mmCIF file of C-alpha atoms in Angstrom:
data_model
loop_
_atom_site.group_PDB
_atom_site.id
_atom_site.type_symbol
_atom_site.label_atom_id
_atom_site.label_comp_id
_atom_site.label_asym_id
_atom_site.label_seq_id
_atom_site.Cartn_x
_atom_site.Cartn_y
_atom_site.Cartn_z
ATOM 1 C CA MET M 124 0.000 0.000 0.000
ATOM 2 C CA LEU M 125 1.305 3.441 -0.974
ATOM 3 C CA PHE M 126 0.112 6.923 -0.185
ATOM 4 C CA SER M 127 -0.079 8.545 -3.599
ATOM 5 C CA SER M 128 -0.689 12.049 -2.248
ATOM 6 C CA LEU M 129 -1.304 14.068 0.902
ATOM 7 C CA ARG M 130 -3.558 17.104 1.090
ATOM 8 C CA THR M 131 -3.661 19.285 4.208
ATOM 9 C CA THR M 132 -5.726 22.269 5.265
ATOM 10 C CA ALA M 133 -4.673 24.441 8.224
ATOM 11 C CA PHE M 134 -2.549 21.553 9.557
ATOM 12 C CA ARG M 135 0.234 23.075 11.690
ATOM 13 C CA ASN M 136 2.499 25.193 9.457
ATOM 14 C CA LEU M 137 1.929 23.156 6.272
ATOM 15 C CA SER M 138 0.628 24.996 3.243
ATOM 16 C CA ASP M 139 -2.914 24.262 2.097
ATOM 17 C CA SER M 140 -1.929 22.072 -0.816
ATOM 18 C CA GLU M 141 -1.766 18.544 -2.204
ATOM 19 C CA ASN M 142 1.659 16.934 -2.629
ATOM 20 C CA PHE M 143 2.392 13.886 -4.772
ATOM 21 C CA THR M 144 3.975 11.039 -2.788
ATOM 22 C CA GLY M 145 3.618 8.092 -5.169
ATOM 23 C CA ALA M 146 7.064 6.557 -4.756
ATOM 24 C CA LYS M 147 8.609 3.878 -2.572
ATOM 25 C CA ASP M 148 11.012 6.328 -0.880
ATOM 26 C CA ILE M 149 10.290 9.979 -0.153
ATOM 27 C CA PHE M 150 12.939 12.244 1.387
ATOM 28 C CA LEU M 151 11.949 15.481 3.122
ATOM 29 C CA VAL M 152 14.962 17.781 3.402
ATOM 30 C CA GLY M 153 15.053 21.036 5.333
ATOM 31 C CA GLU M 154 16.225 22.894 8.399
ATOM 32 C CA ASN M 155 14.589 22.337 11.768
ATOM 33 C CA GLY M 156 11.197 23.934 12.245
ATOM 34 C CA GLN M 157 10.276 24.078 8.556
ATOM 35 C CA GLY M 158 7.564 21.399 8.565
ATOM 36 C CA LYS M 159 9.239 18.052 7.855
ATOM 37 C CA THR M 160 7.911 16.399 11.014
ATOM 38 C CA ASN M 161 4.539 18.098 10.535
ATOM 39 C CA PHE M 162 4.252 16.364 7.158
ATOM 40 C CA LEU M 163 4.911 12.959 8.761
ATOM 41 C CA GLU M 164 2.453 13.832 11.511
ATOM 42 C CA ALA M 165 -0.251 14.542 8.941
ATOM 43 C CA LEU M 166 0.330 11.130 7.349
ATOM 44 C CA TYR M 167 0.169 9.478 10.768
ATOM 45 C CA PHE M 168 -3.004 11.426 11.536
ATOM 46 C CA CYS M 169 -4.619 9.849 8.489
ATOM 47 C CA ALA M 170 -3.483 6.392 9.615
ATOM 48 C CA TYR M 171 -4.681 6.602 13.229
ATOM 49 C CA ALA M 172 -6.793 9.772 13.508
ATOM 50 C CA SER M 173 -4.378 10.854 16.232
ATOM 51 C CA SER M 174 -0.919 12.384 16.544
ATOM 52 C CA PHE M 175 2.328 10.794 17.687
ATOM 53 C CA ARG M 176 3.374 14.106 19.276
ATOM 54 C CA THR M 177 0.346 15.271 21.267
ATOM 55 C CA ILE M 178 -2.925 13.945 22.663
ATOM 56 C CA HIS M 179 -4.653 17.301 22.077
ATOM 57 C CA ASP M 180 -6.098 17.498 18.574
ATOM 58 C CA ASN M 181 -6.572 21.259 18.713
ATOM 59 C CA GLU M 182 -2.777 21.680 18.851
ATOM 60 C CA LEU M 183 -2.586 20.407 15.265
ATOM 61 C CA ALA M 184 -4.417 23.426 13.887
ATOM 62 C CA ARG M 185 -2.383 26.233 12.365
ATOM 63 C CA ASN M 186 -2.006 29.260 14.628
ATOM 64 C CA GLY M 187 -5.191 31.284 14.543
ATOM 65 C CA GLU M 188 -7.269 28.402 13.134
ATOM 66 C CA LYS M 189 -9.689 26.066 14.901
ATOM 67 C CA ASP M 190 -10.518 23.588 12.133
ATOM 68 C CA PHE M 191 -8.086 21.516 10.092
ATOM 69 C CA SER M 192 -7.925 18.378 7.953
ATOM 70 C CA ALA M 193 -5.558 15.869 6.393
ATOM 71 C CA GLU M 194 -6.343 13.556 3.499
ATOM 72 C CA VAL M 195 -4.343 10.801 1.831
ATOM 73 C CA LYS M 196 -5.108 9.063 -1.415
ATOM 74 C CA LEU M 197 -4.025 5.461 -1.767
ATOM 75 C CA ALA M 198 -2.306 4.113 -4.848
ATOM 76 C CA GLU M 199 -4.297 0.866 -5.106
ATOM 77 C CA ALA M 200 -7.338 2.486 -6.665
ATOM 78 C CA ALA M 201 -8.162 5.946 -7.886
ATOM 79 C CA ASN M 202 -11.080 6.359 -5.485
ATOM 80 C CA ASP M 203 -9.397 5.066 -2.322
ATOM 81 C CA ASP M 204 -8.744 7.776 0.209
ATOM 82 C CA VAL M 205 -8.766 8.573 3.910
ATOM 83 C CA LEU M 206 -9.903 11.970 5.149
ATOM 84 C CA VAL M 207 -9.714 13.055 8.788
ATOM 85 C CA LYS M 208 -11.406 16.353 9.598
ATOM 86 C CA PHE M 209 -11.476 18.316 12.845
ATOM 87 C CA GLU M 210 -14.310 20.825 12.812
ATOM 88 C CA LYS M 211 -16.046 22.679 15.620
ATOM 89 C CA GLY M 212 -14.173 20.641 18.192
ATOM 90 C CA LYS M 213 -15.197 17.288 16.698
ATOM 91 C CA LYS M 214 -13.156 14.765 14.715
ATOM 92 C CA ASN M 215 -14.607 12.758 11.838
ATOM 93 C CA VAL M 216 -12.996 10.029 9.754
ATOM 94 C CA PHE M 217 -14.031 9.263 6.184
ATOM 95 C CA ILE M 218 -12.845 6.209 4.252
ATOM 96 C CA ASN M 219 -13.607 6.276 0.528
ATOM 97 C CA GLY M 220 -16.151 9.008 1.157
ATOM 98 C CA LYS M 221 -18.025 7.109 3.851
ATOM 99 C CA ARG M 222 -17.930 8.137 7.464
ATOM 100 C CA ALA M 223 -16.198 5.544 9.630
ATOM 101 C CA GLU M 224 -18.125 4.463 12.698
ATOM 102 C CA ASP M 225 -14.972 3.428 14.543
ATOM 103 C CA ARG M 226 -11.375 4.603 14.169
ATOM 104 C CA LYS M 227 -10.201 0.978 14.332
ATOM 105 C CA GLU M 228 -11.339 0.683 10.704
ATOM 106 C CA LEU M 229 -8.218 2.663 9.795
ATOM 107 C CA LEU M 230 -5.922 -0.115 11.011
ATOM 108 C CA SER M 231 -6.690 -2.245 7.965
ATOM 109 C CA VAL M 232 -6.549 0.676 5.520
ATOM 110 C CA ALA M 233 -3.378 2.627 6.219
ATOM 111 C CA PRO M 234 -1.080 0.907 8.752
ATOM 112 C CA CYS M 235 1.932 3.066 9.617
ATOM 113 C CA VAL M 236 4.924 2.641 11.901
ATOM 114 C CA VAL M 237 6.637 5.858 13.001
ATOM 115 C CA PHE M 238 10.241 6.194 14.173
ATOM 116 C CA CYS M 239 10.676 9.407 16.147
ATOM 117 C CA HIS M 240 12.400 11.042 19.126
ATOM 118 C CA GLU M 241 9.306 10.534 21.296
ATOM 119 C CA ASP M 242 9.959 6.777 21.088
ATOM 120 C CA MET M 243 12.625 7.230 23.772
ATOM 121 C CA GLU M 244 9.714 7.251 26.242
ATOM 122 C CA PHE M 245 9.215 3.540 25.530
ATOM 123 C CA VAL M 246 12.709 2.889 26.880
ATOM 124 C CA SER M 247 13.354 5.561 29.510
ATOM 125 C CA GLY M 248 9.803 6.627 30.318
ATOM 126 C CA SER M 249 7.005 5.221 32.437
ATOM 127 C CA HIS M 250 5.627 1.693 32.379
ATOM 128 C CA GLU M 251 2.421 3.218 31.016
ATOM 129 C CA ARG M 252 4.241 4.352 27.877
ATOM 130 C CA ARG M 253 5.750 0.898 27.385
ATOM 131 C CA ARG M 254 2.318 -0.692 27.733
ATOM 132 C CA TRP M 255 0.998 1.787 25.158
ATOM 133 C CA PHE M 256 3.680 0.761 22.667
ATOM 134 C CA PHE M 257 3.067 -2.974 22.981
ATOM 135 C CA ASP M 258 -0.716 -2.502 22.979
ATOM 136 C CA GLN M 259 -0.404 -0.623 19.686
ATOM 137 C CA ALA M 260 1.987 -3.225 18.258
ATOM 138 C CA ILE M 261 -0.455 -6.067 19.005
ATOM 139 C CA SER M 262 -3.564 -4.143 17.933
ATOM 140 C CA LEU M 263 -2.076 -3.514 14.479
ATOM 141 C CA TYR M 264 -2.417 -7.188 13.586
ATOM 142 C CA ASP M 265 -5.045 -8.375 16.106
ATOM 143 C CA PRO M 266 -8.284 -6.315 16.139
ATOM 144 C CA VAL M 267 -9.788 -8.720 18.698
ATOM 145 C CA TYR M 268 -7.063 -7.684 21.137
ATOM 146 C CA LEU M 269 -8.082 -4.059 20.653
ATOM 147 C CA GLU M 270 -11.708 -4.915 21.412
ATOM 148 C CA ASP M 271 -10.739 -6.853 24.553
ATOM 149 C CA LEU M 272 -8.567 -3.917 25.633
ATOM 150 C CA ARG M 273 -11.491 -1.547 25.237
ATOM 151 C CA ARG M 274 -13.803 -3.853 27.186
ATOM 152 C CA TYR M 275 -11.244 -4.255 29.947
ATOM 153 C CA ARG M 276 -10.806 -0.483 30.249
ATOM 154 C CA LYS M 277 -14.571 -0.018 30.425
ATOM 155 C CA VAL M 278 -14.903 -2.516 33.292
ATOM 156 C CA LEU M 279 -11.810 -1.038 34.973
ATOM 157 C CA LYS M 280 -13.378 2.425 34.849
ATOM 158 C CA SER M 281 -16.569 1.103 36.472
ATOM 159 C CA ARG M 282 -14.593 -0.796 39.101
ATOM 160 C CA ASN M 283 -12.478 2.238 39.959
ATOM 161 C CA THR M 284 -15.599 4.389 40.298
ATOM 162 C CA VAL M 285 -17.033 1.934 42.812
ATOM 163 C CA LEU M 286 -13.779 1.728 44.754
ATOM 164 C CA ARG M 287 -13.417 5.503 44.845
ATOM 165 C CA ASP M 288 -17.005 6.075 45.969
ATOM 166 C CA PHE M 289 -16.672 3.640 48.854
ATOM 167 C CA SER M 290 -13.190 4.864 49.741
ATOM 168 C CA GLN M 291 -14.440 8.442 49.970
ATOM 169 C CA HIS M 292 -17.625 7.338 51.789
ATOM 170 C CA ARG M 293 -19.912 8.543 49.025
ATOM 171 C CA LEU M 294 -21.598 5.158 49.262
ATOM 172 C CA SER M 295 -22.437 3.333 52.474
ATOM 173 C CA GLY M 296 -22.636 -0.343 53.203
ATOM 174 C CA SER M 297 -20.373 -2.951 51.608
ATOM 175 C CA PRO M 298 -18.797 -2.838 48.116
ATOM 176 C CA GLU M 299 -18.687 -6.652 48.014
ATOM 177 C CA PRO M 300 -21.935 -7.238 46.033
ATOM 178 C CA VAL M 301 -20.956 -4.727 43.331
ATOM 179 C CA LEU M 302 -17.400 -6.051 43.062
ATOM 180 C CA ASP M 303 -18.725 -9.623 42.954
ATOM 181 C CA ALA M 304 -20.682 -8.601 39.851
ATOM 182 C CA LEU M 305 -17.828 -6.708 38.176
ATOM 183 C CA ASP M 306 -14.834 -8.916 38.921
ATOM 184 C CA PRO M 307 -15.704 -11.927 36.722
ATOM 185 C CA GLN M 308 -15.677 -9.653 33.638
ATOM 186 C CA TYR M 309 -12.650 -7.768 34.951
ATOM 187 C CA ALA M 310 -10.755 -11.036 35.341
ATOM 188 C CA MET M 311 -11.975 -12.517 32.043
ATOM 189 C CA TYR M 312 -10.873 -9.603 29.863
ATOM 190 C CA GLY M 313 -7.720 -9.119 31.903
ATOM 191 C CA ILE M 314 -6.685 -12.747 31.427
ATOM 192 C CA LYS M 315 -7.305 -12.513 27.662
ATOM 193 C CA LEU M 316 -5.025 -9.494 27.439
ATOM 194 C CA MET M 317 -2.292 -11.064 29.561
ATOM 195 C CA GLU M 318 -2.276 -14.299 27.561
ATOM 196 C CA LYS M 319 -1.966 -12.416 24.273
ATOM 197 C CA ARG M 320 0.702 -10.120 25.697
ATOM 198 C CA GLU M 321 2.772 -13.081 26.870
ATOM 199 C CA THR M 322 2.542 -14.787 23.472
ATOM 200 C CA ALA M 323 3.254 -11.580 21.564
ATOM 201 C CA LEU M 324 6.219 -10.642 23.751
ATOM 202 C CA ARG M 325 7.794 -14.057 23.324
ATOM 203 C CA HIS M 326 7.718 -13.739 19.537
ATOM 204 C CA PHE M 327 8.611 -10.041 19.646
ATOM 205 C CA SER M 328 11.696 -10.649 21.759
ATOM 206 C CA GLY M 329 12.806 -13.346 19.332
ATOM 207 C CA VAL M 330 12.872 -10.695 16.605
ATOM 208 C CA PHE M 331 14.094 -7.771 18.676
ATOM 209 C CA GLY M 332 17.109 -9.386 20.367
ATOM 210 C CA PRO M 333 18.872 -10.486 17.144
ATOM 211 C CA LEU M 334 18.159 -7.064 15.574
ATOM 212 C CA TYR M 335 19.858 -5.255 18.438
ATOM 213 C CA GLU M 336 22.858 -7.563 18.289
ATOM 214 C CA GLU M 337 23.201 -7.118 14.519
ATOM 215 C CA VAL M 338 23.247 -3.308 14.707
ATOM 216 C CA SER M 339 25.021 -2.708 18.043
ATOM 217 C CA GLY M 340 27.114 -5.854 18.453
ATOM 218 C CA ILE M 341 25.601 -6.405 21.943
ATOM 219 C CA ALA M 342 24.151 -9.887 22.402
ATOM 220 C CA GLY M 343 21.724 -11.054 25.080
ATOM 221 C CA ILE M 344 19.182 -8.204 24.882
ATOM 222 C CA SER M 345 15.588 -9.281 25.459
ATOM 223 C CA ALA M 346 12.179 -7.793 26.167
ATOM 224 C CA GLN M 347 10.369 -9.250 29.178
ATOM 225 C CA TYR M 348 6.745 -9.122 30.277
ATOM 226 C CA VAL M 349 5.828 -9.045 33.977
ATOM 227 C CA ASN M 350 2.102 -9.387 34.686
ATOM 228 C CA SER M 351 0.446 -8.569 37.992
ATOM 229 C CA TRP M 352 -1.636 -11.750 38.169
ATOM 230 C CA LYS M 353 0.965 -14.498 38.347
ATOM 231 C CA ASN M 354 -1.511 -17.283 37.684
ATOM 232 C CA ALA M 355 -4.477 -16.651 35.423
ATOM 233 C CA ASP M 356 -6.435 -19.509 36.998
ATOM 234 C CA ASP M 357 -6.218 -17.791 40.377
ATOM 235 C CA ALA M 358 -7.105 -14.276 39.183
ATOM 236 C CA GLY M 359 -10.522 -14.318 40.849
ATOM 237 C CA ASP M 360 -9.108 -15.430 44.201
ATOM 238 C CA PHE M 361 -6.314 -12.873 43.934
ATOM 239 C CA LEU M 362 -8.795 -10.051 43.347
ATOM 240 C CA ARG M 363 -10.855 -11.061 46.358
ATOM 241 C CA GLU M 364 -7.734 -11.166 48.529
ATOM 242 C CA LYS M 365 -6.742 -7.655 47.433
ATOM 243 C CA ARG M 366 -10.163 -6.040 47.781
ATOM 244 C CA THR M 367 -9.438 -4.493 51.143
ATOM 245 C CA ALA M 368 -6.346 -2.777 49.742
ATOM 246 C CA ASP M 369 -8.234 -1.722 46.598
ATOM 247 C CA VAL M 370 -11.068 -0.153 48.608
ATOM 248 C CA ALA M 371 -8.628 1.590 50.956
ATOM 249 C CA SER M 372 -6.730 3.140 48.040
ATOM 250 C CA GLY M 373 -9.840 3.816 45.961
ATOM 251 C CA ILE M 374 -8.326 2.265 42.838
ATOM 252 C CA SER M 375 -7.644 -1.132 41.268
ATOM 253 C CA LEU M 376 -4.078 -2.012 42.231
ATOM 254 C CA SER M 377 -3.663 -5.008 39.929
ATOM 255 C CA GLY M 378 -4.513 -5.995 36.392
ATOM 256 C CA PRO M 379 -3.162 -5.459 32.864
ATOM 257 C CA HIS M 380 -3.126 -1.688 33.445
ATOM 258 C CA ARG M 381 -0.379 -2.359 36.029
ATOM 259 C CA ASP M 382 1.674 -4.819 33.979
ATOM 260 C CA ARG M 383 5.303 -4.000 33.209
ATOM 261 C CA TYR M 384 7.676 -4.493 30.309
ATOM 262 C CA LEU M 385 11.413 -4.635 30.893
ATOM 263 C CA PHE M 386 14.457 -4.594 28.629
ATOM 264 C CA ALA M 387 17.175 -6.837 29.967
ATOM 265 C CA HIS M 388 20.759 -7.684 29.112
ATOM 266 C CA ASN M 389 21.530 -11.253 30.170
ATOM 267 C CA GLY M 390 18.702 -11.033 32.719
ATOM 268 C CA ILE M 391 19.673 -7.632 34.199
ATOM 269 C CA ASP M 392 17.762 -4.379 33.559
ATOM 270 C CA PHE M 393 19.537 -2.896 30.558
ATOM 271 C CA THR M 394 18.049 0.607 30.554
ATOM 272 C CA VAL M 395 19.599 1.510 33.914
ATOM 273 C CA LYS M 396 23.197 1.262 32.691
ATOM 274 C CA ALA M 397 22.710 1.821 28.967
ATOM 275 C CA SER M 398 24.147 4.974 27.416
ATOM 276 C CA THR M 399 21.914 7.539 25.722
ATOM 277 C CA GLY M 400 23.004 6.201 22.334
ATOM 278 C CA GLN M 401 22.204 2.624 23.332
ATOM 279 C CA ARG M 402 18.768 3.629 24.599
ATOM 280 C CA ARG M 403 18.119 5.582 21.414
ATOM 281 C CA LEU M 404 19.039 2.558 19.305
ATOM 282 C CA LEU M 405 16.843 0.402 21.537
ATOM 283 C CA ALA M 406 13.864 2.658 20.792
ATOM 284 C CA LEU M 407 14.514 2.609 17.036
ATOM 285 C CA LEU M 408 14.797 -1.153 16.916
ATOM 286 C CA LEU M 409 11.607 -1.548 18.921
ATOM 287 C CA ARG M 410 9.869 0.102 15.995
ATOM 288 C CA ALA M 411 11.734 -2.051 13.475
ATOM 289 C CA ALA M 412 10.646 -5.170 15.368
ATOM 290 C CA GLN M 413 7.078 -3.851 15.512
ATOM 291 C CA ALA M 414 7.004 -3.466 11.730
ATOM 292 C CA ARG M 415 8.518 -6.911 11.163
ATOM 293 C CA ARG M 416 6.021 -8.535 13.514
ATOM 294 C CA PHE M 417 3.156 -6.788 11.709
ATOM 295 C CA SER M 418 4.369 -8.141 8.361
ATOM 296 C CA GLU M 419 4.793 -11.659 9.762
ATOM 297 C CA MET M 420 1.256 -11.715 11.159
ATOM 298 C CA THR M 421 -0.605 -10.058 8.271
ATOM 299 C CA GLY M 422 1.480 -10.740 5.168
ATOM 300 C CA ASN M 423 1.378 -7.000 4.448
ATOM 301 C CA ASN M 424 3.971 -4.276 4.837
ATOM 302 C CA PRO M 425 3.376 -1.004 6.702
ATOM 303 C CA VAL M 426 4.300 2.489 5.624
ATOM 304 C CA LEU M 427 7.370 3.665 7.544
ATOM 305 C CA LEU M 428 7.705 7.229 8.821
ATOM 306 C CA LEU M 429 11.292 7.932 9.899
ATOM 307 C CA ASP M 430 11.843 11.291 11.563
ATOM 308 C CA ASP M 431 15.554 12.217 11.829
ATOM 309 C CA VAL M 432 16.401 8.656 12.845
ATOM 310 C CA LEU M 433 19.817 8.636 11.154
ATOM 311 C CA LEU M 434 20.961 11.985 12.533
ATOM 312 C CA GLU M 435 22.642 10.727 15.709
ATOM 313 C CA MET M 436 24.244 7.592 14.229
ATOM 314 C CA ASP M 437 27.765 7.246 12.932
ATOM 315 C CA GLY M 438 28.272 5.951 9.404
ATOM 316 C CA GLU M 439 28.612 2.276 10.337
ATOM 317 C CA LYS M 440 25.540 2.233 12.577
ATOM 318 C CA ARG M 441 23.557 3.990 9.852
ATOM 319 C CA ARG M 442 24.546 1.284 7.395
ATOM 320 C CA ARG M 443 23.622 -1.485 9.827
ATOM 321 C CA PHE M 444 20.323 0.122 10.776
ATOM 322 C CA LEU M 445 19.268 0.583 7.158
ATOM 323 C CA SER M 446 20.238 -3.028 6.444
ATOM 324 C CA VAL M 447 17.809 -4.337 9.094
ATOM 325 C CA LEU M 448 14.870 -2.095 8.215
ATOM 326 C CA PRO M 449 11.777 -4.263 7.813
ATOM 327 C CA GLY M 450 10.126 -4.762 4.470
ATOM 328 C CA TYR M 451 7.991 -1.790 3.499
ATOM 329 C CA ASP M 452 5.824 -0.646 0.647
ATOM 330 C CA GLN M 453 6.720 2.986 1.252
ATOM 331 C CA ALA M 454 8.992 4.995 3.545
ATOM 332 C CA PHE M 455 9.204 8.709 4.345
ATOM 333 C CA TYR M 456 12.494 10.063 5.747
ATOM 334 C CA THR M 457 13.393 13.492 7.101
ATOM 335 C CA PHE M 458 16.897 14.916 6.734
ATOM 336 C CA LEU M 459 18.764 18.095 7.514
ATOM 337 C CA PRO M 460 20.382 19.668 4.411
ATOM 338 C CA GLU M 461 23.912 18.845 5.611
ATOM 339 C CA GLU M 462 23.195 15.137 6.008
ATOM 340 C CA PRO M 463 24.481 12.772 3.278
ATOM 341 C CA TYR M 464 20.975 11.865 2.130
ATOM 342 C CA LYS M 465 21.975 11.801 -1.548
ATOM 343 C CA ARG M 466 23.948 8.605 -1.059
ATOM 344 C CA TYR M 467 20.738 6.818 0.007
ATOM 345 C CA CYS M 468 18.751 7.926 -3.049
ATOM 346 C CA ARG M 469 17.530 5.481 -5.643
ATOM 347 C CA GLU M 470 16.496 6.268 -9.182
ATOM 348 C CA ASP M 471 12.830 6.626 -8.213
ATOM 349 C CA THR M 472 13.331 8.401 -4.860
ATOM 350 C CA LEU M 473 11.297 11.588 -4.490
ATOM 351 C CA VAL M 474 13.222 14.371 -2.750
ATOM 352 C CA TYR M 475 11.349 17.397 -1.470
ATOM 353 C CA ASN M 476 12.899 20.537 -0.040
ATOM 354 C CA VAL M 477 10.786 21.788 2.848
ATOM 355 C CA ASN M 478 10.752 25.474 3.726
ATOM 356 C CA ALA M 479 8.141 27.287 5.859
ATOM 357 C CA GLY M 480 5.638 24.502 5.286
ATOM 358 C CA GLU M 481 6.049 24.462 1.499
ATOM 359 C CA LEU M 482 7.325 21.376 -0.346
ATOM 360 C CA THR M 483 9.344 21.844 -3.523
ATOM 361 C CA LEU M 484 10.438 18.894 -5.631
ATOM 362 C CA SER M 485 14.237 18.811 -5.751
ATOM 363 C CA LYS M 486 16.249 18.451 -8.912
ATOM 364 C CA LEU M 487 19.400 16.756 -7.704
ATOM 365 C CA LYS M 488 22.189 14.615 -8.966
ATOM 366 C CA ARG M 489 22.235 11.378 -7.033
ATOM 367 C CA GLU M 490 25.525 10.137 -5.566
#
């Protein structure tokens, strides 16, 4: 699947225009702050109806504007397109002219994997951010997992409301009858998520570890999953045992929303002693493994969005990283003008110069 063009209206600093993108490799070249990342963000917005840089949609609008839109046309058929509009504080998604009832419909239309500086949060950030990454990685190829995740979060929200109300004495009596009704569903959806996470992480680590060794030369790196219910068969009993603590705190203290992911080197937490460069490479290769796993499970390739990923690497690491990139139908790269991007060009590579939100097709002699 290829994006044949992108049209934006009032999207950050990008000009209101349509730009042709019908090539396997597209290079966006320009100084910082000119709109290269904004262009990738607009593509991502069409793929997920959300940003990889902010959770607040209104921040995507150009200064002084309230409404904005981004639209991609797909190369498979002339009428295939995805349009995401934000108007009057509301977001709407249209696929081939028809309004989508659920944003999950996008996952089968325009799957993208983004490589960006924010990915460092998956390595050095909170456990919540790591859970978010692996939840997205699994949801890309398993829509049932996404549905179970939504159902679990809905029950969790109800359970937390009950716990909070009793903890703050808004409700009198005993919470036991209500929790007895909620916990079977809470445990059922939680166990489904944990089982799929364990299976996915086992396969993911089998891809990720060899990738890291190939690029960095460091063997023995693995991703590990630590769930908060050690035995799925005993989840119900465990929840009953922890009810007193849950009610006292006013929140559910165990479940998939408390699970952890760790990155280890020969069994020892790697992120604690890893250098900034090693952590950065770890984050990049997490995305590479995500894309490979998606291709293995679906038989399709994602679109890759690579935002300044080569900037901090020396020449040898760049070569190794590019050699282990997963299969892709299309890839968008951003470069600073002084980077040696010409040496990576192919005959059909599209190179755009980006300045103040305007894209100009470059006429260059490839090295």
